[in-house]
Coordinates of C-alpha atoms in Angstrom, one line a residue:
M29 CA 53.2 31.3 -65.7
T30 CA 51.8 28.4 -67.6
H31 CA 50.6 25.1 -66.2
D32 CA 53.8 23.3 -67.5
Q33 CA 56.1 25.8 -66.0
I34 CA 54.4 25.7 -62.6
K35 CA 54.6 21.8 -62.7
S36 CA 58.3 22.0 -63.9
R37 CA 59.2 24.4 -61.0
V38 CA 57.6 22.2 -58.3
L39 CA 59.3 19.0 -59.7
N40 CA 62.6 20.9 -59.8
R41 CA 62.3 21.7 -56.0
R42 CA 61.4 18.1 -55.3
N43 CA 64.6 17.0 -57.1
V44 CA 66.7 19.6 -55.1
F45 CA 65.4 18.1 -51.9
I46 CA 66.0 14.5 -52.9
A47 CA 69.4 15.4 -53.8
C48 CA 70.0 17.1 -50.5
F49 CA 68.9 14.0 -48.4
V50 CA 71.0 11.6 -50.6
L51 CA 74.0 13.9 -50.2
A52 CA 73.5 14.1 -46.4
I53 CA 73.3 10.3 -46.1
A54 CA 76.2 9.8 -48.4
G55 CA 78.2 12.4 -46.3
S56 CA 77.7 10.6 -43.1
F57 CA 80.2 8.0 -44.4
T58 CA 82.9 10.6 -45.1
P59 CA 84.9 13.1 -43.0
L60 CA 82.1 15.7 -43.4
A61 CA 80.0 13.7 -41.0
Q62 CA 81.4 15.9 -38.2
G63 CA 80.2 19.1 -39.9
E64 CA 76.7 17.7 -40.5
I65 CA 76.0 17.6 -36.8
V66 CA 75.7 21.3 -37.0
L67 CA 74.9 21.8 -40.7
V68 CA 71.8 19.5 -40.8
P69 CA 69.9 21.1 -37.9
L70 CA 70.8 24.7 -39.1
A71 CA 69.8 23.8 -42.7
S72 CA 66.5 22.3 -41.5
L73 CA 65.6 25.4 -39.5
L74 CA 66.5 27.7 -42.3
G75 CA 64.8 25.5 -45.0
G76 CA 61.7 25.5 -42.6
V77 CA 61.6 29.3 -42.5
Y78 CA 62.1 29.8 -46.2
L79 CA 59.7 26.9 -47.4
S80 CA 56.9 27.8 -44.9
R81 CA 56.7 31.2 -46.6
R82 CA 57.1 30.0 -50.1
S83 CA 55.5 26.7 -50.8
R84 CA 53.1 24.7 -48.7
S85 CA 53.4 21.3 -50.3
Q86 CA 57.2 21.6 -50.4
Y87 CA 57.4 22.6 -46.8
I88 CA 55.1 19.8 -45.6
T89 CA 57.2 17.3 -47.7
F90 CA 60.3 18.7 -46.4
V91 CA 59.2 18.3 -42.8
L92 CA 57.8 14.9 -43.2
W93 CA 60.9 13.4 -44.8
L94 CA 63.1 14.9 -42.1
F95 CA 60.9 12.9 -39.5
F96 CA 61.3 9.9 -41.7
L97 CA 65.0 9.9 -42.2
A98 CA 66.9 12.2 -39.7
P99 CA 67.0 9.4 -36.9
M100 CA 68.8 7.0 -39.4
L101 CA 71.1 9.8 -40.5
R102 CA 72.0 10.3 -36.8
R103 CA 72.9 6.6 -36.5
M104 CA 75.1 6.7 -39.7
I105 CA 77.1 9.6 -38.3
D106 CA 77.4 8.0 -34.9
A107 CA 78.8 4.7 -36.5
H108 CA 81.2 6.8 -38.5
L109 CA 82.4 8.7 -35.7
G110 CA 82.6 5.9 -33.3
G111 CA 80.3 7.4 -30.5
A112 CA 76.8 8.7 -29.7
S113 CA 77.8 12.4 -30.6
A114 CA 75.1 13.2 -33.2
S115 CA 71.9 13.4 -31.1
A116 CA 71.4 17.0 -32.1
I117 CA 70.4 15.8 -35.7
I118 CA 67.2 14.3 -34.1
A119 CA 66.1 17.9 -33.6
S120 CA 66.2 18.7 -37.2
P121 CA 62.4 18.0 -38.1
I122 CA 61.5 19.8 -34.8
L123 CA 63.5 22.8 -35.9
A124 CA 61.9 22.8 -39.4
C125 CA 58.5 22.8 -37.6
M126 CA 59.7 25.9 -35.6
G127 CA 60.3 27.6 -38.9
A128 CA 56.6 28.0 -39.2
T129 CA 56.0 29.5 -35.8
P130 CA 53.3 32.1 -36.2
Y131 CA 54.1 35.8 -35.3
P132 CA 52.1 37.0 -32.1
K133 CA 49.8 38.9 -34.3
Q134 CA 49.0 35.8 -36.4
L135 CA 48.7 33.7 -33.2
W136 CA 46.2 36.1 -31.5
G137 CA 44.1 36.2 -34.7
M138 CA 43.9 32.4 -34.7
L139 CA 43.0 32.2 -31.2
N140 CA 40.0 34.5 -32.0
F141 CA 38.4 31.6 -34.1
G142 CA 35.6 29.8 -32.4
R143 CA 37.0 26.4 -33.4
L144 CA 40.4 27.1 -31.8
K145 CA 39.0 28.5 -28.5
W146 CA 40.4 25.4 -26.9
M147 CA 43.8 26.2 -28.1
V148 CA 44.2 29.1 -25.7
L149 CA 44.3 26.6 -23.0
I150 CA 47.0 24.6 -24.6
V151 CA 49.1 27.8 -25.3
A152 CA 48.4 28.9 -21.7
T153 CA 49.7 25.6 -20.2
Y154 CA 52.9 25.7 -22.4
A155 CA 53.6 29.3 -21.1
Y156 CA 53.1 28.2 -17.6
A157 CA 55.5 25.2 -18.0
S158 CA 58.0 27.5 -19.5
F159 CA 57.8 29.8 -16.4
V160 CA 58.0 26.9 -14.1
G161 CA 61.1 25.6 -15.9
Y162 CA 62.6 29.0 -15.9
M163 CA 62.4 29.1 -12.0
L164 CA 63.6 25.4 -11.5
H165 CA 66.0 24.5 -14.4
S166 CA 68.7 25.7 -16.5
P167 CA 67.8 28.1 -19.6
I168 CA 69.5 25.5 -22.0
A169 CA 67.5 22.7 -20.7
L170 CA 64.3 24.9 -20.9
V171 CA 64.8 25.8 -24.5
Q172 CA 65.6 22.2 -25.5
E173 CA 62.4 20.9 -23.9
A174 CA 60.3 23.7 -24.9
I175 CA 61.1 23.3 -28.5
T176 CA 60.2 19.7 -28.4
W177 CA 56.8 20.5 -27.2
A178 CA 56.2 23.9 -29.2
G179 CA 57.7 22.8 -32.5
P180 CA 54.9 20.4 -33.6
L181 CA 52.3 22.7 -32.3
A182 CA 53.8 25.6 -34.4
F183 CA 53.6 23.3 -37.5
A184 CA 50.1 22.6 -36.7
L185 CA 49.1 26.2 -36.4
Y186 CA 50.8 26.7 -39.8
L187 CA 48.2 24.2 -41.2
F188 CA 45.4 26.3 -39.9
V189 CA 46.7 29.5 -41.3
Q190 CA 46.9 27.8 -44.8
R191 CA 43.3 26.5 -44.3
E192 CA 42.1 27.8 -47.7
H193 CA 44.4 25.2 -49.3
V194 CA 43.6 22.3 -47.0
A195 CA 42.8 20.0 -49.9
E196 CA 46.3 20.5 -51.3
M197 CA 47.7 19.8 -47.9
L198 CA 45.7 16.7 -47.4
E199 CA 46.9 15.4 -50.6
T200 CA 50.5 16.3 -49.8
F201 CA 50.2 14.4 -46.5
R202 CA 48.5 11.4 -48.1
D203 CA 51.0 11.0 -50.9
Q204 CA 54.1 11.6 -48.8
F205 CA 53.0 9.2 -46.0
M206 CA 52.1 6.6 -48.6
L207 CA 55.5 6.8 -50.2
G208 CA 57.2 7.0 -46.8
T209 CA 55.4 3.9 -45.6
L210 CA 56.7 2.0 -48.6
V211 CA 60.2 3.3 -48.2
M212 CA 60.4 2.9 -44.5
G213 CA 58.7 -0.5 -44.5
L214 CA 61.0 -1.9 -47.0
Y215 CA 63.9 -0.7 -45.1
G216 CA 62.3 -2.2 -41.9
I217 CA 62.0 -5.5 -43.5
Y218 CA 65.7 -5.3 -44.7
Q219 CA 66.7 -4.3 -41.1
Y220 CA 65.0 -7.3 -39.6
V221 CA 66.6 -9.8 -42.0
F222 CA 70.0 -8.2 -42.4
L223 CA 70.5 -5.4 -39.7
A224 CA 72.8 -2.6 -40.9
P225 CA 76.1 -2.1 -38.9
W226 CA 74.9 1.5 -38.0
D227 CA 71.5 0.2 -36.5
A228 CA 73.5 -2.6 -34.6
T229 CA 75.9 -0.1 -33.2
W230 CA 73.2 2.1 -32.0
M231 CA 71.1 -0.7 -30.5
E232 CA 74.2 -1.6 -28.5
Q233 CA 74.7 1.9 -27.2
S234 CA 71.0 2.7 -26.6
T235 CA 69.3 2.7 -23.2
L236 CA 66.2 1.2 -24.6
S237 CA 65.6 -2.3 -23.0
T238 CA 62.9 -3.5 -25.2
I239 CA 64.1 -2.9 -28.7
G240 CA 65.4 -6.6 -29.1
T241 CA 68.8 -8.0 -29.8
P242 CA 71.4 -6.5 -32.1
E243 CA 71.2 -9.3 -34.7
P244 CA 69.1 -10.3 -37.7
F245 CA 65.7 -11.6 -36.7
G246 CA 66.1 -10.4 -33.2
V247 CA 65.4 -6.8 -33.7
R248 CA 62.2 -5.1 -32.9
V249 CA 62.1 -3.3 -36.4
F250 CA 62.4 0.5 -35.9
S251 CA 63.4 1.1 -39.6
T252 CA 64.7 4.6 -40.3
M253 CA 63.2 6.1 -37.0
N254 CA 64.7 5.8 -33.5
A255 CA 62.3 3.5 -31.7
P256 CA 59.8 0.6 -32.7
Q257 CA 56.8 2.6 -31.1
T258 CA 57.5 5.7 -33.1
F259 CA 58.0 4.0 -36.3
A260 CA 54.8 1.8 -35.8
D261 CA 52.7 4.9 -35.3
F262 CA 54.1 6.6 -38.5
I263 CA 53.3 3.2 -40.4
V264 CA 49.7 3.2 -38.9
F265 CA 49.3 6.9 -40.3
G266 CA 50.7 5.8 -43.8
I267 CA 48.5 2.9 -44.0
L268 CA 45.3 4.8 -43.0
F269 CA 46.2 7.8 -45.4
S270 CA 46.8 5.2 -48.2
T271 CA 43.3 3.8 -47.8
A272 CA 42.0 7.2 -49.1
S273 CA 44.5 7.3 -52.1
T274 CA 43.5 6.4 -55.7
R275 CA 47.0 5.7 -56.8
R276 CA 48.3 2.2 -57.6
L277 CA 51.1 2.9 -55.1
R278 CA 48.8 2.0 -52.3
F279 CA 48.5 -1.6 -53.3
F280 CA 52.3 -1.9 -52.7
A281 CA 52.5 0.5 -49.6
I282 CA 49.7 -1.0 -47.4
P283 CA 51.1 -4.6 -47.6
V284 CA 54.6 -3.5 -47.0
G285 CA 53.5 -1.4 -44.2
L286 CA 51.4 -4.1 -42.6
M287 CA 54.5 -6.3 -42.7
A288 CA 56.8 -3.9 -41.2
L289 CA 54.2 -3.0 -38.5
G290 CA 54.0 -6.7 -37.5
L291 CA 57.7 -6.7 -37.0
T292 CA 57.7 -3.8 -34.7
N293 CA 55.9 -5.9 -32.0
S294 CA 54.3 -2.7 -30.9
R295 CA 51.0 -3.8 -29.3
S296 CA 49.5 -0.5 -28.6
A297 CA 50.2 0.5 -32.2
W298 CA 48.5 -2.7 -33.4
I299 CA 45.4 -1.8 -31.3
G300 CA 45.5 1.8 -32.5
G301 CA 45.7 0.6 -36.2
V302 CA 42.8 -1.7 -35.7
V303 CA 40.7 1.0 -34.0
G304 CA 41.7 3.5 -36.9
M305 CA 40.8 0.9 -39.7
C306 CA 37.5 0.1 -38.1
F307 CA 36.6 3.7 -38.1
I308 CA 37.6 4.0 -42.0
I309 CA 35.6 0.9 -42.8
F310 CA 32.5 2.1 -41.0
F311 CA 32.5 5.6 -42.5
F312 CA 33.7 4.8 -46.0
P313 CA 31.0 4.1 -48.9
A314 CA 30.4 0.3 -49.7
K315 CA 32.5 0.4 -52.8
R316 CA 35.6 1.8 -51.0
R317 CA 35.0 -0.6 -48.1
L318 CA 35.3 -3.5 -50.5
Q319 CA 38.4 -2.2 -51.9
I320 CA 39.9 -1.9 -48.5
M321 CA 38.8 -5.3 -47.4
M322 CA 40.5 -6.8 -50.5
A323 CA 43.6 -4.9 -49.9
L324 CA 43.6 -6.1 -46.3
L325 CA 42.9 -9.7 -47.2
G326 CA 45.9 -9.6 -49.6
S327 CA 48.2 -8.1 -46.8
V328 CA 46.9 -10.8 -44.5
L329 CA 48.0 -13.5 -46.9
L330 CA 51.4 -11.8 -47.3
L331 CA 51.8 -11.8 -43.5
A332 CA 50.9 -15.7 -43.5
V333 CA 53.6 -16.1 -45.9
L334 CA 56.0 -14.2 -43.9
S335 CA 55.1 -16.1 -40.7
Q336 CA 56.5 -19.2 -42.2
V337 CA 59.9 -18.0 -41.4
P338 CA 60.6 -19.8 -38.0
E339 CA 62.1 -16.6 -36.2
V340 CA 59.0 -14.5 -37.4
N341 CA 56.5 -16.9 -36.4
E342 CA 57.9 -17.4 -33.0
Q343 CA 58.2 -13.7 -32.4
L344 CA 54.7 -12.8 -33.5
T345 CA 53.3 -15.9 -31.7
R346 CA 54.9 -14.8 -28.4
R347 CA 53.8 -11.2 -28.8
L348 CA 50.2 -12.0 -29.6
Q349 CA 50.0 -14.6 -26.6
S350 CA 51.3 -11.8 -24.3
F351 CA 47.8 -10.1 -24.8
T352 CA 46.1 -12.9 -22.6
D353 CA 48.9 -12.9 -20.1
L354 CA 50.0 -9.5 -19.3
K355 CA 50.8 -10.1 -15.7
T356 CA 54.1 -12.0 -16.8
D357 CA 55.0 -9.4 -19.4
S358 CA 58.2 -7.6 -18.3
S359 CA 57.2 -4.5 -20.3
V360 CA 53.9 -4.3 -18.7
N361 CA 55.4 -4.8 -15.2
A362 CA 57.9 -2.1 -15.9
R363 CA 55.2 0.3 -16.8
M364 CA 53.3 -0.4 -13.7
L365 CA 56.3 0.3 -11.5
S366 CA 56.7 3.5 -13.4
Q367 CA 53.1 4.6 -12.9
E368 CA 53.4 3.9 -9.1
H369 CA 56.4 6.3 -9.1
A370 CA 54.7 8.9 -11.2
I371 CA 51.7 8.9 -8.8
T372 CA 53.9 9.6 -6.0
M373 CA 55.8 12.3 -7.8
F374 CA 52.5 13.9 -8.9
G375 CA 51.3 14.2 -5.3
D376 CA 54.7 15.7 -4.3
R377 CA 54.8 18.4 -7.1
A378 CA 51.6 20.5 -7.1
F379 CA 53.1 23.1 -9.6
G380 CA 54.7 20.4 -12.0
N381 CA 58.1 19.9 -13.3
G382 CA 57.8 22.5 -16.1
F383 CA 59.9 22.5 -19.3
G384 CA 63.6 21.6 -18.8
G385 CA 63.4 19.0 -16.1
S386 CA 63.6 15.7 -18.1
S387 CA 66.9 14.1 -19.1
D388 CA 68.2 10.9 -20.6
D389 CA 69.6 8.2 -18.4
T390 CA 73.2 8.9 -19.5
G391 CA 73.0 12.8 -19.0
S392 CA 74.9 13.1 -22.3
G393 CA 73.0 15.7 -23.8
P394 CA 69.5 16.9 -25.1
T395 CA 66.9 14.2 -25.4
F396 CA 64.4 15.8 -27.8
G397 CA 61.3 14.0 -26.5
V398 CA 63.0 10.5 -25.4
A399 CA 63.3 11.6 -21.8
T400 CA 62.8 10.8 -18.2
I401 CA 61.8 12.6 -15.0
Q402 CA 63.5 11.0 -12.2
G403 CA 63.3 7.5 -13.7
V404 CA 59.7 8.0 -14.9
Y405 CA 59.7 7.3 -18.7
L406 CA 57.8 10.2 -20.4
A407 CA 57.5 8.2 -23.7
D408 CA 55.4 5.4 -21.8
N409 CA 52.4 7.3 -20.8
G410 CA 50.8 10.5 -22.1
I411 CA 48.9 11.0 -19.2
E412 CA 51.9 10.9 -16.9
Q413 CA 53.7 13.0 -19.4
F414 CA 51.4 16.1 -19.2
M415 CA 50.5 15.7 -15.5
L416 CA 54.2 15.6 -14.3
T417 CA 55.0 18.5 -16.6
F418 CA 52.1 20.8 -15.8
G419 CA 51.3 19.9 -12.2
W420 CA 47.9 19.8 -10.5
F421 CA 45.9 22.8 -12.0
G422 CA 47.9 22.9 -15.3
S423 CA 47.1 19.2 -16.0
V424 CA 43.3 20.1 -15.7
V425 CA 43.6 23.0 -17.9
F426 CA 45.5 21.2 -20.5
A427 CA 43.1 18.1 -20.4
I428 CA 40.1 20.4 -20.9
G429 CA 41.9 22.1 -23.9
L430 CA 42.9 18.7 -25.5
G431 CA 39.4 17.2 -25.1
G432 CA 37.9 20.4 -26.6
L433 CA 40.1 20.1 -29.6
V434 CA 39.8 16.4 -30.2
F435 CA 35.9 16.7 -29.9
T436 CA 35.8 19.6 -32.3
C437 CA 37.8 17.5 -34.7
L438 CA 35.9 14.4 -34.4
H439 CA 32.4 15.4 -33.8
A440 CA 29.9 14.9 -36.7
P441 CA 29.3 15.8 -39.4
S442 CA 32.6 15.1 -40.9
P443 CA 33.1 14.9 -44.7
Q444 CA 34.6 11.8 -46.1
E445 CA 37.8 13.5 -47.0
L446 CA 38.7 13.8 -43.2
T447 CA 37.8 10.1 -42.5
P448 CA 41.5 9.0 -42.7
V449 CA 42.6 12.1 -40.6
N450 CA 40.0 11.3 -38.0
A451 CA 40.9 7.6 -38.0
A452 CA 44.7 8.4 -37.5
L453 CA 43.8 10.7 -34.7
L454 CA 41.8 8.0 -33.0
S455 CA 44.6 5.5 -33.5
L456 CA 46.7 7.8 -31.3
I457 CA 44.1 8.8 -28.8
V458 CA 43.6 5.1 -27.8
Q459 CA 47.3 4.8 -27.1
M460 CA 47.6 7.7 -24.6
P461 CA 48.0 5.4 -21.7
T462 CA 50.8 3.6 -23.2
M463 CA 52.8 6.4 -25.0
G464 CA 53.8 10.0 -24.6
L465 CA 51.9 11.9 -27.2
F466 CA 52.7 15.6 -26.4
A467 CA 56.5 16.1 -27.3
S468 CA 58.7 15.6 -30.3
T469 CA 57.6 13.2 -32.9
P470 CA 54.3 11.7 -31.7
A471 CA 53.1 15.4 -30.9
F472 CA 53.8 16.1 -34.6
L473 CA 51.3 13.3 -35.6
L474 CA 48.9 14.4 -32.8
W475 CA 48.6 18.2 -33.5
S476 CA 48.8 17.9 -37.2
S477 CA 45.8 15.5 -37.3
I478 CA 43.8 17.6 -35.0
M479 CA 44.5 20.9 -36.8
M480 CA 43.9 19.5 -40.2
G481 CA 40.5 18.5 -39.3
I482 CA 39.7 21.9 -37.7
A483 CA 41.2 23.7 -40.7
Y484 CA 39.0 21.7 -43.1
K485 CA 35.8 22.5 -41.1
E486 CA 36.7 26.1 -40.7
N487 CA 37.4 26.4 -44.5
V488 CA 34.1 24.9 -45.3
R489 CA 32.2 26.9 -42.9
S490 CA 33.6 30.2 -44.0
S491 CA 33.3 29.5 -47.7
G492 CA 30.0 27.7 -47.5
T493 CA 31.1 25.2 -50.1
T494 CA 33.2 21.9 -50.5
L495 CA 36.8 22.1 -51.0
K496 CA 38.1 23.2 -54.5
P497 CA 40.4 20.9 -56.7
V498 CA 43.9 21.0 -55.7
S499 CA 46.2 23.3 -57.6
L500 CA 49.8 23.1 -58.5
N501 CA 50.4 26.8 -57.9
D502 CA 51.3 26.7 -54.3
T503 CA 54.0 29.4 -54.4
Q504 CA 51.7 32.0 -52.8
V505 CA 51.4 31.4 -49.0
Q506 CA 48.5 32.8 -47.3
T507 CA 48.9 34.8 -44.1
I508 CA 46.1 35.2 -41.6

C-alpha cells in the first residue's frame, strides 16, 4: 500500500467518525433520540472493540471525542424527551475504553514487566473491591461502578501494549486534545454568553449546587462536559499538550482554552494548571520557554479584555478573593463537613464499601462516577474516594501501588517528549484532596498520563534508542 493510499484510508475513517458524531447530535432533536439512549452506548462498545484491534490513532481519537461530546449529547436528548432519562449515554466513553480490555494472558504478561510491578497492587485492590461489592450490593450496581473504575485502567493498559508506537500515540493525544480544547473552549464561551436551552434544562434538573444559575453570565462554564471541574481538567490537559505542538492551531487553542478555564471558576484546576505550566517552563529548552511565555502573555491580555465585561469581572474577582478567605466560602465549608462524615464512616467500615455502594442523590439510576456514599460526594476528594471504597488495608495497598506508578512515571531522567505528559499528571495529583481521580472521566486522564509515561520509558529501555518518527500506517495493532 502506497503512502497516499494509507493517508487516504486514515482520512476516510476520520470523516466517518465526524459524520457519526454529527448524525448523533442531529438525531437528538428527532424521534430517534429515544433509540440513541441504547444505540450510542452499544455503538461505543462495539466501536471500541473493533478500533482497538485495527487502528491505534483512530481508537484513541474515537475515545477522546466520546469523552468530549457524550455529556452534551445526553443533555440534548434529555431536553428533547422532557426528562432526565439518557444518563446511560454518559457511560459511552467508558464502554469504548472497555473495548480494549486485555485478555488474561496479556494482562499477566504486562504485570511481569518491572516498570508495571506496582500495577499488581492496583489490580488486586480492584478485585478486592469487586468481591466486597458482590457480598454487600446488588450485581447490577456492582457492574455499573466496577466499569467506571476498570474502563479507564483498561484503556491505559492498552497504551502500554502499544508502547512500540508510543510516539504516534503521543502525537494523537496532543493533536486531539488541542483541537478539543479549541472546540470545547469556544462552546464554553458561547455557553457563558448565551446558554443553550438543553444546558439550562440540565442545570435546573441537576443536583449540583455549585454550578451557578441557569442564565447567561450566571453559569459556571462546563461546556460540552457534565461539570465545571471535569471540563476544567480536560482544558488544562489540552493547554499543556498544546505547548508541545508545533502546529499553528496552538496559538488559537491556548488563548481560547485559558478563557474558558477562567469561566469555570474551578480553583483546584487553576492551581493544577499553574503547577503543570511551571513544570513545563522549567524543563523545556530556552527557545521553547520564550514561545510559551509569549503565548501566555497574549492569553493574559485576552483575559484582561474579557474581564472588562462587568459580569465576568465580578465573577472572577469574587472567586480569586475566595483564596484569601476560605473560611466563609460555602464550597469549602461543605467539603469540610463531608470530610468529617467520611472520617467517621472510614472508622466504621474496616473492609470498605467496595464497588456498587455509591448512588446519586435521586436514586434514579447509574451514576457513572458522579456518586455519593451516604452523603459523601466521591467527586470532591480522591483520598476519601479510595479509602471509603477499599477500606483500611485495601487503601494502604492501593496508595502504595499508586505512589509507585506515579514515581516510576515522574522520576528522572525523563525525555523532553514526556514533559507535557508529566506536567498533566502533576496537575491532577495536586488536586487529589479536592476531586475524585479514580473513577470515570478523571480516572481516564490519570491512568492515561501515567501509562503513557511508563510506556515511553519501557520502549526506550527495550530498544536502546530514541523514538522513531510517527508513521501513518497504524492499521497493524501490536499484541503483547
